[in-house]
């Protein structure tokens, strides 16, 4: 099933908005491991959100 690009964009933005503030702050950390952990958490949240909408 194809998802319209605007819908996918909205889902990704919603997942980012719902991410905890601490996770979002870690995205700009100077410590690579913290950034990677935050990216992994956000990516997993996006995957879950997209799977729930398809």
mmCIF file with all atom_site columns, C-alpha atoms in Angstrom, residues 1-2 4-8 10-12 15-18 22-23 26 29-30 37 40 43 45 47-49 51 54:
data_model
loop_
_atom_site.group_PDB
_atom_site.id
_atom_site.type_symbol
_atom_site.label_atom_id
_atom_site.label_alt_id
_atom_site.label_comp_id
_atom_site.label_asym_id
_atom_site.label_entity_id
_atom_site.label_seq_id
_atom_site.pdbx_PDB_ins_code
_atom_site.Cartn_x
_atom_site.Cartn_y
_atom_site.Cartn_z
_atom_site.occupancy
_atom_site.B_iso_or_equiv
_atom_site.pdbx_formal_charge
_atom_site.auth_seq_id
_atom_site.auth_comp_id
_atom_site.auth_asym_id
_atom_site.auth_atom_id
_atom_site.pdbx_PDB_model_num
ATOM 1  C CA . UNK A 1 1  ? 0.000  0.000  0.000  1.00 0.00 ? 1  UNK A CA 1
ATOM 2  C CA . UNK A 1 2  ? 1.430  3.378  -1.015 1.00 0.00 ? 2  UNK A CA 1
ATOM 3  C CA . UNK A 1 4  ? 0.841  9.781  0.168  1.00 0.00 ? 4  UNK A CA 1
ATOM 4  C CA . UNK A 1 5  ? 4.001  11.784 0.826  1.00 0.00 ? 5  UNK A CA 1
ATOM 5  C CA . UNK A 1 6  ? 2.106  14.468 2.764  1.00 0.00 ? 6  UNK A CA 1
ATOM 6  C CA . UNK A 1 7  ? 0.599  11.842 5.078  1.00 0.00 ? 7  UNK A CA 1
ATOM 7  C CA . UNK A 1 8  ? 4.002  10.232 5.668  1.00 0.00 ? 8  UNK A CA 1
ATOM 8  C CA . UNK A 1 10 ? 2.705  14.437 8.894  1.00 0.00 ? 10 UNK A CA 1
ATOM 9  C CA . UNK A 1 11 ? 3.216  11.090 10.643 1.00 0.00 ? 11 UNK A CA 1
ATOM 10 C CA . UNK A 1 12 ? 6.966  11.649 10.938 1.00 0.00 ? 12 UNK A CA 1
ATOM 11 C CA . UNK A 1 15 ? 6.341  11.159 15.985 1.00 0.00 ? 15 UNK A CA 1
ATOM 12 C CA . UNK A 1 16 ? 9.067  13.783 16.435 1.00 0.00 ? 16 UNK A CA 1
ATOM 13 C CA . UNK A 1 17 ? 6.711  16.055 18.345 1.00 0.00 ? 17 UNK A CA 1
ATOM 14 C CA . UNK A 1 18 ? 5.776  13.246 20.726 1.00 0.00 ? 18 UNK A CA 1
ATOM 15 C CA . UNK A 1 22 ? 15.402 14.775 26.699 1.00 0.00 ? 22 UNK A CA 1
ATOM 16 C CA . UNK A 1 23 ? 15.630 12.630 23.588 1.00 0.00 ? 23 UNK A CA 1
ATOM 17 C CA . UNK A 1 26 ? 20.341 14.457 22.856 1.00 0.00 ? 26 UNK A CA 1
ATOM 18 C CA . UNK A 1 29 ? 24.728 16.383 21.914 1.00 0.00 ? 29 UNK A CA 1
ATOM 19 C CA . UNK A 1 30 ? 28.462 16.604 21.317 1.00 0.00 ? 30 UNK A CA 1
ATOM 20 C CA . UNK A 1 37 ? 20.875 6.588  21.020 1.00 0.00 ? 37 UNK A CA 1
ATOM 21 C CA . UNK A 1 40 ? 17.646 5.158  17.303 1.00 0.00 ? 40 UNK A CA 1
ATOM 22 C CA . UNK A 1 43 ? 13.709 6.181  14.244 1.00 0.00 ? 43 UNK A CA 1
ATOM 23 C CA . UNK A 1 45 ? 9.111  5.835  17.061 1.00 0.00 ? 45 UNK A CA 1
ATOM 24 C CA . UNK A 1 47 ? 8.629  3.205  12.259 1.00 0.00 ? 47 UNK A CA 1
ATOM 25 C CA . UNK A 1 48 ? 5.956  2.368  14.817 1.00 0.00 ? 48 UNK A CA 1
ATOM 26 C CA . UNK A 1 49 ? 3.884  5.423  13.886 1.00 0.00 ? 49 UNK A CA 1
ATOM 27 C CA . UNK A 1 51 ? 3.191  0.958  10.771 1.00 0.00 ? 51 UNK A CA 1
ATOM 28 C CA . UNK A 1 54 ? -0.691 1.833  7.023  1.00 0.00 ? 54 UNK A CA 1
#
